[in-house]
Short mmCIF file of C-alpha atoms and ligand atoms in Angstrom, two decimals:
data_model
loop_
_atom_site.label_atom_id
_atom_site.label_comp_id
_atom_site.label_asym_id
_atom_site.label_seq_id
_atom_site.Cartn_x
_atom_site.Cartn_y
_atom_site.Cartn_z
CA MET A 1 -20.33 20.24 29.24
CA LEU A 2 -22.44 21.72 25.48
CA ARG A 3 -21.77 22.05 22.56
CA TYR A 4 -23.71 23.12 19.29
CA LEU A 5 -23.01 22.17 15.31
CA THR A 6 -25.04 25.16 12.64
CA ALA A 7 -24.97 24.52 9.01
CA GLY A 8 -26.71 26.25 6.31
CA GLU A 9 -26.43 27.89 3.64
CA SER A 10 -27.36 31.87 3.34
CA HIS A 11 -30.03 31.39 0.13
CA GLY A 12 -29.67 27.79 1.29
CA GLU A 13 -33.00 25.96 2.23
CA ALA A 14 -33.03 26.16 6.10
CA LEU A 15 -29.96 26.06 8.62
CA ILE A 16 -29.83 23.14 10.86
CA GLY A 17 -28.15 23.52 14.12
CA ILE A 18 -27.88 20.41 17.03
CA ILE A 19 -27.17 21.43 20.99
CA GLU A 20 -25.69 18.11 23.13
CA GLY A 21 -24.74 18.33 26.30
CA MET A 22 -27.60 19.96 27.76
CA PRO A 23 -29.14 18.43 31.20
CA ALA A 24 -32.28 16.93 31.92
CA HIS A 25 -35.36 18.72 32.85
CA VAL A 26 -34.79 21.90 31.98
CA PRO A 27 -37.96 24.31 31.04
CA LEU A 28 -37.38 25.10 27.53
CA THR A 29 -40.61 25.34 24.29
CA ALA A 30 -40.03 26.82 20.60
CA ALA A 31 -41.55 30.47 21.94
CA ASP A 32 -38.08 30.50 24.72
CA ILE A 33 -35.74 30.28 21.62
CA ASN A 34 -38.28 32.58 19.23
CA THR A 35 -38.34 35.56 21.57
CA HIS A 36 -34.88 35.75 21.23
CA LEU A 37 -34.82 35.27 17.06
CA ALA A 38 -37.35 38.34 16.96
CA ARG A 39 -34.62 40.14 19.11
CA ARG A 40 -31.90 39.81 16.97
CA TRP A 41 -34.03 41.82 14.17
CA LEU A 42 -34.27 44.57 16.00
CA GLY A 43 -32.61 47.95 14.81
CA TYR A 44 -32.49 50.47 12.90
CA GLY A 45 -30.73 50.47 9.88
CA ARG A 46 -31.49 46.48 8.57
CA GLY A 47 -31.33 46.03 4.74
CA GLY A 48 -34.34 43.81 2.77
CA ARG A 49 -33.82 40.66 4.39
CA SER A 50 -35.06 42.15 7.50
CA LYS A 51 -38.55 42.61 5.90
CA ILE A 52 -38.81 39.02 4.05
CA GLU A 53 -37.47 36.23 7.22
CA ASN A 54 -40.10 35.87 9.70
CA ASP A 55 -37.81 33.23 12.43
CA LYS A 56 -39.35 30.40 13.82
CA VAL A 57 -37.66 27.89 14.89
CA HIS A 58 -38.92 24.32 14.71
CA ILE A 59 -37.94 21.87 16.96
CA TYR A 60 -37.50 18.01 16.13
CA SER A 61 -35.62 16.58 19.36
CA GLY A 62 -34.05 16.26 22.70
CA LEU A 63 -37.73 17.88 24.09
CA ARG A 64 -40.94 16.02 25.91
CA PHE A 65 -43.58 17.97 27.33
CA GLY A 66 -41.77 21.25 27.59
CA LYS A 67 -38.63 19.95 29.52
CA THR A 68 -35.10 18.90 28.24
CA MET A 69 -34.43 15.22 28.38
CA GLY A 70 -30.70 15.40 28.37
CA SER A 71 -30.38 14.50 24.55
CA PRO A 72 -29.41 16.46 21.87
CA ILE A 73 -32.00 19.00 20.72
CA ALA A 74 -32.09 19.66 17.07
CA PHE A 75 -33.87 22.66 15.72
CA ARG A 76 -34.62 24.08 11.79
CA LEU A 77 -34.99 27.53 11.05
CA ASP A 78 -36.17 27.91 6.73
CA ASN A 79 -34.78 30.79 4.81
CA ALA A 80 -37.73 32.69 3.62
CA ALA A 81 -35.17 33.92 0.68
CA TYR A 82 -34.95 31.06 -1.02
CA THR A 83 -38.29 30.78 -1.81
CA LYS A 84 -39.58 34.38 -1.86
CA ASP A 85 -36.40 36.00 -3.44
CA ARG A 86 -36.94 35.93 -7.83
CA ALA A 87 -33.70 35.75 -7.90
CA GLY A 88 -33.50 31.16 -8.53
CA TRP A 89 -32.08 30.49 -4.64
CA PRO A 90 -33.50 26.70 -5.79
CA GLU A 91 -31.38 26.75 -8.90
CA LYS A 92 -28.83 28.24 -8.14
CA MET A 93 -27.92 26.69 -4.86
CA ALA A 94 -29.34 23.11 -5.95
CA LEU A 95 -27.73 20.34 -4.63
CA GLU A 96 -27.39 17.99 -7.24
CA GLY A 97 -26.30 19.32 -10.51
CA SER A 98 -23.29 20.41 -13.22
CA GLY A 99 -24.11 25.04 -11.83
CA ASP A 100 -22.84 24.47 -15.56
CA ASP A 101 -26.31 27.40 -16.55
CA ILE A 102 -25.45 29.10 -13.61
CA ASP A 103 -23.55 32.20 -14.05
CA PRO A 104 -19.86 32.36 -11.20
CA VAL A 105 -20.10 34.95 -9.35
CA THR A 106 -15.95 36.66 -10.06
CA LEU A 107 -15.90 40.15 -8.48
CA PRO A 108 -15.54 40.14 -4.73
CA ARG A 109 -15.78 42.62 -2.26
CA PRO A 110 -13.46 43.99 0.22
CA GLY A 111 -14.01 43.98 3.66
CA HIS A 112 -15.89 39.93 3.56
CA THR A 113 -14.52 36.89 3.62
CA ASP A 114 -14.99 36.73 -0.44
CA LEU A 115 -11.52 36.36 -2.08
CA ALA A 116 -10.09 34.21 1.06
CA GLY A 117 -12.25 31.73 0.60
CA LEU A 118 -12.23 31.30 -2.42
CA GLN A 119 -8.24 30.85 -2.06
CA LYS A 120 -8.16 28.73 0.45
CA TYR A 121 -11.69 26.38 -1.32
CA ASN A 122 -9.99 27.27 -4.93
CA PHE A 123 -13.90 27.93 -6.06
CA ASP A 124 -14.15 29.63 -9.30
CA ASP A 125 -17.47 30.70 -7.60
CA ILE A 126 -17.45 32.78 -4.69
CA ARG A 127 -21.43 32.00 -4.03
CA PRO A 128 -19.97 29.49 -1.21
CA VAL A 129 -18.64 31.82 0.33
CA ILE A 130 -20.91 34.30 0.69
CA ASP A 131 -23.32 31.49 1.64
CA ARG A 132 -21.86 30.36 3.98
CA SER A 133 -19.46 33.22 5.73
CA SER A 134 -22.79 35.39 5.87
CA ALA A 135 -24.03 35.98 9.10
CA ARG A 136 -27.59 34.71 8.14
CA GLU A 137 -25.98 32.16 9.90
CA THR A 138 -26.10 33.75 13.66
CA ALA A 139 -29.80 33.45 13.40
CA MET A 140 -29.39 29.81 13.76
CA ARG A 141 -26.12 30.62 16.45
CA VAL A 142 -29.11 32.76 18.84
CA ALA A 143 -30.99 29.55 18.40
CA CYS A 144 -28.50 27.18 19.63
CA CYS A 145 -27.34 29.17 22.34
CA SER A 146 -30.90 29.83 24.03
CA VAL A 147 -30.94 26.98 24.91
CA ALA A 148 -28.38 27.47 26.99
CA ARG A 149 -29.70 30.97 28.79
CA GLN A 150 -32.61 28.96 29.63
CA LEU A 151 -30.02 26.89 32.02
CA LEU A 152 -29.03 29.90 33.37
CA ALA A 153 -32.94 30.90 33.59
CA GLN A 154 -32.78 28.54 35.94
CA PHE A 155 -29.96 29.43 38.68
CA GLY A 156 -30.87 33.74 38.62
CA ILE A 157 -27.84 33.86 35.76
CA ALA A 158 -29.40 36.37 33.29
CA VAL A 159 -27.41 37.80 29.44
CA GLY A 160 -28.34 41.37 28.38
CA SER A 161 -26.76 43.96 26.03
CA HIS A 162 -27.07 47.93 25.05
CA VAL A 163 -25.36 48.72 22.39
CA VAL A 164 -22.73 52.11 23.46
CA ARG A 165 -21.86 53.67 20.24
CA LEU A 166 -22.91 53.32 16.87
CA GLY A 167 -20.80 54.75 14.01
CA ASP A 168 -19.37 58.08 15.41
CA VAL A 169 -22.32 59.04 17.83
CA THR A 170 -21.32 57.68 21.72
CA TYR A 171 -21.58 58.89 25.23
CA ASP A 172 -20.09 61.67 26.48
CA ASP A 173 -18.37 59.47 28.94
CA ALA A 174 -18.12 55.98 29.97
CA SER A 175 -19.46 57.07 33.11
CA ASP A 176 -22.99 57.75 31.72
CA TRP A 177 -23.87 54.50 30.09
CA ALA A 178 -22.29 52.74 32.97
CA ALA A 179 -25.21 54.87 35.13
CA ARG A 180 -27.95 53.78 33.21
CA ARG A 181 -26.95 49.99 33.46
CA ASP A 182 -25.93 49.53 36.36
CA ALA A 183 -29.16 51.29 37.73
CA LEU A 184 -31.13 48.65 35.52
CA LEU A 185 -29.28 45.97 36.37
CA GLU A 186 -29.56 46.90 39.88
CA ASP A 187 -33.50 47.00 39.54
CA GLY A 188 -33.73 43.30 37.51
CA GLY A 189 -30.09 42.09 36.63
CA ALA A 190 -29.43 41.77 32.94
CA ARG A 191 -32.73 40.85 31.63
CA ALA A 192 -33.70 44.50 32.46
CA LEU A 193 -30.99 45.91 31.13
CA TYR A 194 -32.27 44.21 27.80
CA GLU A 195 -35.86 44.94 27.92
CA ALA A 196 -34.64 48.64 28.74
CA ALA A 197 -32.26 48.43 25.29
CA ASP A 198 -35.05 46.41 23.17
CA GLU A 199 -37.11 49.13 23.48
CA SER A 200 -35.25 51.71 21.44
CA ALA A 201 -34.59 51.57 17.92
CA LEU A 202 -31.04 51.12 18.36
CA ARG A 203 -31.46 49.32 21.05
CA MET A 204 -29.55 51.88 23.08
CA LEU A 205 -30.23 53.31 27.10
CA ASP A 206 -30.83 57.09 25.81
CA ASP A 207 -33.63 58.40 23.86
CA ASP A 208 -31.58 61.68 22.74
CA LEU A 209 -28.72 59.71 21.70
CA THR A 210 -30.82 57.21 20.06
CA ALA A 211 -32.04 60.15 17.90
CA GLU A 212 -29.20 61.10 17.11
CA ALA A 213 -27.40 57.69 15.52
CA VAL A 214 -30.62 57.32 13.21
CA GLU A 215 -29.77 60.91 12.27
CA HIS A 216 -26.70 59.58 11.90
CA ILE A 217 -27.71 56.22 9.48
CA GLU A 218 -29.84 57.79 7.26
CA ALA A 219 -26.59 60.62 6.90
CA THR A 220 -24.76 57.61 5.97
CA LYS A 221 -27.24 56.05 3.70
CA LYS A 222 -27.32 58.74 1.69
CA ALA A 223 -23.70 59.07 1.39
CA GLY A 224 -23.65 55.16 0.34
CA ASP A 225 -21.56 54.16 3.49
CA SER A 226 -21.61 52.37 6.36
CA LEU A 227 -20.98 51.79 9.96
CA GLY A 228 -20.07 49.62 12.67
CA GLY A 229 -20.79 50.24 16.14
CA VAL A 230 -19.22 49.01 20.05
CA TYR A 231 -22.06 47.09 22.55
CA GLU A 232 -22.40 45.91 25.89
CA VAL A 233 -22.79 42.74 26.88
CA VAL A 234 -23.43 41.66 31.10
CA VAL A 235 -24.14 38.16 32.49
CA THR A 236 -25.61 38.62 36.16
CA GLY A 237 -26.18 35.99 39.02
CA VAL A 238 -22.82 34.40 38.16
CA PRO A 239 -21.27 32.96 41.11
CA PRO A 240 -17.28 33.34 41.77
CA GLY A 241 -15.56 29.88 40.48
CA LEU A 242 -16.49 30.32 36.69
CA GLY A 243 -12.90 29.39 34.31
CA SER A 244 -9.95 29.01 35.99
CA TYR A 245 -6.27 30.94 36.34
CA VAL A 246 -4.60 27.77 36.05
CA HIS A 247 -4.30 26.88 32.30
CA TRP A 248 -4.71 29.25 29.44
CA ASP A 249 -7.70 27.41 27.99
CA ARG A 250 -9.53 27.36 31.24
CA ARG A 251 -9.48 31.03 31.10
CA LEU A 252 -12.92 32.39 31.06
CA ASP A 253 -12.04 35.69 29.53
CA GLY A 254 -10.43 33.87 27.00
CA GLN A 255 -13.21 32.25 25.98
CA LEU A 256 -15.62 35.49 26.29
CA ALA A 257 -13.08 37.00 23.67
CA GLN A 258 -13.06 33.89 21.77
CA ALA A 259 -17.57 34.16 22.14
CA ILE A 260 -17.33 37.63 20.83
CA CYS A 261 -14.82 37.31 18.06
CA SER A 262 -16.73 34.34 16.81
CA ILE A 263 -19.50 36.27 15.35
CA GLN A 264 -18.34 37.52 12.01
CA ALA A 265 -17.58 40.88 11.37
CA GLN A 266 -16.34 41.62 15.57
CA LYS A 267 -12.82 43.35 15.28
CA ALA A 268 -12.34 43.44 19.12
CA ALA A 269 -13.91 42.11 22.26
CA GLU A 270 -12.87 43.82 25.38
CA ILE A 271 -12.97 42.76 29.03
CA GLY A 272 -14.76 45.31 31.25
CA ASP A 273 -12.79 48.58 31.01
CA GLY A 274 -9.46 47.20 29.46
CA VAL A 275 -9.15 49.52 26.95
CA GLN A 276 -9.14 52.78 29.30
CA ASN A 277 -7.86 50.07 32.41
CA ALA A 278 -4.35 50.42 30.07
CA ALA A 279 -4.31 54.28 30.18
CA ARG A 280 -4.96 54.42 33.96
CA PRO A 281 -2.95 54.19 37.58
CA GLY A 282 -3.50 51.35 38.94
CA SER A 283 -5.39 52.30 41.78
CA GLN A 284 -7.75 53.71 39.47
CA VAL A 285 -8.17 49.88 38.02
CA HIS A 286 -7.99 47.77 40.73
CA ASP A 287 -11.20 47.43 42.51
CA PRO A 288 -11.34 47.53 45.66
CA ILE A 289 -12.77 44.84 48.29
CA ALA A 290 -14.78 45.58 51.46
CA PRO A 291 -17.55 43.74 53.24
CA ASP A 292 -20.98 43.94 52.67
CA GLY A 293 -22.54 42.24 55.70
CA ASP A 294 -22.71 38.77 56.57
CA GLY A 295 -19.77 38.09 55.76
CA SER A 296 -20.25 38.65 52.04
CA LEU A 297 -17.75 40.68 49.81
CA THR A 298 -17.89 42.74 47.90
CA ARG A 299 -15.89 44.92 45.62
CA ARG A 300 -16.76 49.02 45.50
CA THR A 301 -15.95 49.56 41.70
CA ASN A 302 -16.34 46.70 38.48
CA HIS A 303 -12.84 48.13 36.50
CA ALA A 304 -12.02 44.50 36.15
CA GLY A 305 -15.48 43.72 34.36
CA GLY A 306 -15.92 40.57 36.92
CA ILE A 307 -13.29 38.28 36.03
CA GLU A 308 -9.82 38.18 37.95
CA GLY A 309 -7.15 35.94 37.01
CA GLY A 310 -9.27 34.24 34.40
CA THR A 311 -11.92 33.48 37.10
CA SER A 312 -15.32 35.31 37.59
CA ASN A 313 -14.99 36.90 41.02
CA GLY A 314 -19.46 37.54 41.75
CA MET A 315 -19.44 41.03 40.37
CA PRO A 316 -21.27 41.10 36.67
CA ILE A 317 -19.31 39.98 34.20
CA ILE A 318 -18.84 43.01 31.80
CA VAL A 319 -17.57 42.11 27.74
CA ARG A 320 -17.56 44.66 24.88
CA GLY A 321 -17.75 44.04 21.01
CA TYR A 322 -16.52 46.01 18.85
CA MET A 323 -18.00 45.59 15.24
CA LYS A 324 -16.07 46.57 11.96
CA PRO A 325 -18.47 48.70 9.35
CA ILE A 326 -21.08 46.81 7.17
CA PRO A 327 -18.48 45.41 4.35
CA THR A 328 -21.44 45.91 1.07
CA LEU A 329 -21.72 49.60 0.43
CA ILE A 330 -23.88 51.33 -1.94
CA LYS A 331 -20.57 53.64 -2.66
CA PRO A 332 -18.70 51.14 -5.10
CA LEU A 333 -14.85 50.36 -3.66
CA ASP A 334 -11.97 48.81 -5.65
CA SER A 335 -11.91 45.47 -6.72
CA VAL A 336 -10.72 42.77 -9.30
CA ASP A 337 -12.68 40.95 -11.95
CA LEU A 338 -10.92 37.16 -11.23
CA ALA A 339 -12.82 35.95 -14.80
CA THR A 340 -11.52 38.78 -17.28
CA GLY A 341 -7.98 40.09 -14.60
CA GLU A 342 -9.81 43.75 -15.00
CA ALA A 343 -9.89 46.14 -12.65
CA GLN A 344 -13.37 46.68 -11.85
CA THR A 345 -15.49 48.29 -8.54
CA THR A 346 -17.91 46.18 -6.33
CA ARG A 347 -22.26 46.15 -8.21
CA TYR A 348 -24.36 46.65 -4.20
CA GLU A 349 -26.88 43.38 -3.70
CA ARG A 350 -29.59 44.27 -0.28
CA SER A 351 -27.82 44.75 2.71
CA ASP A 352 -27.88 46.18 5.91
CA ILE A 353 -26.55 49.78 6.68
CA THR A 354 -25.77 48.57 10.22
CA SER A 355 -26.20 45.12 12.50
CA VAL A 356 -24.55 46.78 15.68
CA PRO A 357 -27.59 45.83 17.54
CA ALA A 358 -28.73 42.93 16.02
CA ALA A 359 -24.68 42.18 16.71
CA SER A 360 -25.11 42.78 20.59
CA THR A 361 -28.45 39.94 20.33
CA VAL A 362 -25.84 37.60 19.24
CA ALA A 363 -23.50 37.77 20.95
CA GLU A 364 -26.21 38.45 24.34
CA ALA A 365 -26.35 34.46 22.67
CA THR A 366 -22.05 33.56 22.50
CA VAL A 367 -21.59 34.27 25.66
CA ALA A 368 -24.44 32.75 27.27
CA TYR A 369 -23.39 29.73 26.51
CA THR A 370 -19.69 30.73 26.97
CA ILE A 371 -21.06 31.01 30.62
CA ALA A 372 -23.51 27.81 31.12
CA ASN A 373 -20.63 25.97 29.65
CA ALA A 374 -17.83 27.33 32.71
CA PHE A 375 -21.23 27.38 35.41
CA LEU A 376 -21.63 23.47 34.01
CA GLU A 377 -17.87 22.81 34.50
CA LYS A 378 -17.99 24.01 37.97
CA PHE A 379 -21.47 22.45 39.16
CA GLY A 380 -22.48 20.12 36.34
CA GLY A 381 -24.27 16.62 36.56
CA ASP A 382 -26.82 15.10 34.31
CA HIS A 383 -30.11 16.81 35.03
CA LEU A 384 -31.44 19.60 36.86
CA GLU A 385 -31.67 18.69 40.45
CA GLU A 386 -29.24 17.49 40.58
CA ILE A 387 -27.08 20.15 39.48
CA ARG A 388 -29.36 21.94 41.69
CA ALA A 389 -27.56 19.94 44.50
CA HIS A 390 -23.99 21.03 43.09
CA VAL A 391 -25.16 24.69 43.99
CA ALA A 392 -25.99 23.76 47.05
CA ASN A 393 -23.28 22.06 48.17
CA GLY A 394 -20.87 24.08 46.95
CA THR A 395 -19.00 27.09 48.29
CA ALA A 396 -19.10 29.88 45.16
CA GLN A 397 -22.95 30.36 45.70
CA PRO A 398 -24.86 32.10 42.50
CA GLY A 399 -24.74 35.97 43.62
CA SER A 400 -22.99 35.76 46.44
CA GLN A 401 -18.75 37.08 46.98
CA ARG A 402 -18.50 34.74 50.18
CA PRO A 403 -15.26 33.29 50.32
C1 FMN B 501 -26.12 39.91 12.45
C2 FMN B 501 -25.03 40.53 11.74
C3 FMN B 501 -25.35 40.78 10.09
C4 FMN B 501 -24.77 41.30 9.32
N1 FMN B 501 -25.32 41.04 7.58
C5 FMN B 501 -24.88 42.25 7.13
C6 FMN B 501 -25.16 42.31 5.73
O1 FMN B 501 -26.18 43.00 5.82
N2 FMN B 501 -24.59 43.05 4.97
C7 FMN B 501 -22.95 43.25 4.84
O2 FMN B 501 -22.27 43.58 3.69
N3 FMN B 501 -22.53 42.58 6.31
C8 FMN B 501 -23.41 41.71 7.07
N4 FMN B 501 -22.94 41.57 7.86
C9 FMN B 501 -21.45 40.96 8.43
C10 FMN B 501 -20.88 40.56 7.69
O3 FMN B 501 -20.91 39.32 8.00
C11 FMN B 501 -19.16 40.47 8.18
O4 FMN B 501 -18.26 41.73 7.41
C12 FMN B 501 -18.39 39.38 6.35
O5 FMN B 501 -18.43 38.13 6.78
C13 FMN B 501 -16.70 39.40 7.37
O6 FMN B 501 -16.39 38.85 8.34
P1 FMN B 501 -15.66 39.19 8.74
O7 FMN B 501 -14.70 40.12 8.62
O8 FMN B 501 -15.67 38.49 10.20
O9 FMN B 501 -15.19 37.62 8.77
C14 FMN B 501 -23.38 41.07 9.44
C15 FMN B 501 -23.16 40.80 10.97
C16 FMN B 501 -23.38 40.56 11.81
C17 FMN B 501 -23.26 39.42 12.40
#
């Protein structure tokens, strides 16, 4: 099984990550990871940090001649802001010393972790909370989870995403985006989906909608406000039988909900058409089973999002993530200065107006990690050929619905 750890502060020198449990002989290069790190900076409405950072991963271990060795893979990502900002981060984030000459941050910002984190760890300066709770950490998650994507790719499993709502702007009907999505999946699986989405300034599949959403972001920026939204993550090529119904913590739907909600500012995860399904009669929800020639089975619809009873059923897996609006606003919010006890309004710092397109790429990564782990649980081995043999011997083949 795979596991990974990330370390590092947003304005510290670097982010560090280790992923362990990767089978041997999987092709992997820094370029494979850098591609997804660059995709994480996509999206109209990003703030100043996107102009500073140029994430390129440094790999220290676990690879030899472009292939994994089965040993832990260690990464570093430098924070360019540490040296490029003129804010004195090397002094403010110094590893040693008293910090007596540094002004503490004492005004907690609503919607951020500031107050809860300060109360939890008993700080009198909010800086440590700000720096670790920041979504800068997701850069290292993308690096670690891109390794899982490489493993999945060996078995024709791909993960993609696209944005379906930006604040108020969305499709007239869910069937509009589903039709565009399914045409792309038919063409080239989830990779075709994410490549098409990456062409749009907001990772949307409709040009008019993208233009409308860009205007919405501009108007929101003028009003000093921020936006959230919704995106869809899709996994194609998934065999039936990943996850299980036999125990709560083996349910794939529960694991995917954690994959989404573990990302900063993601406040809901929806499996398939979960939200709409709750309002429909069962006859319009449950996906009829049908023959698909040569003894295989298929489903006429996929309202379940490819998972029944916590177990993949061979249809594409579809998970939606719901992101709250960015909490740093130009418009001040009410707070209390903890040093004086006096009411005060928040001050604006460099920030995104919206990060939904970026969040969708981070969610691709965390979903890929979750699916890779479920795949290894079923077909696992120490090296690629061993896993291939397990897949070949199994009844549940990737991409097939054979009972
Ligand atoms: C990719 C990404 C980028 C983000 N960028 C910002 C940002 O620029 N400014 C900001 O205030 N919040 C940003 N956030 C959101 C905060 O990280 C998040 O709201 C905060 O950590 C509190 O999140 P929580 O409610 O999930 O605890 C971003 C989140 C993600 C996933």
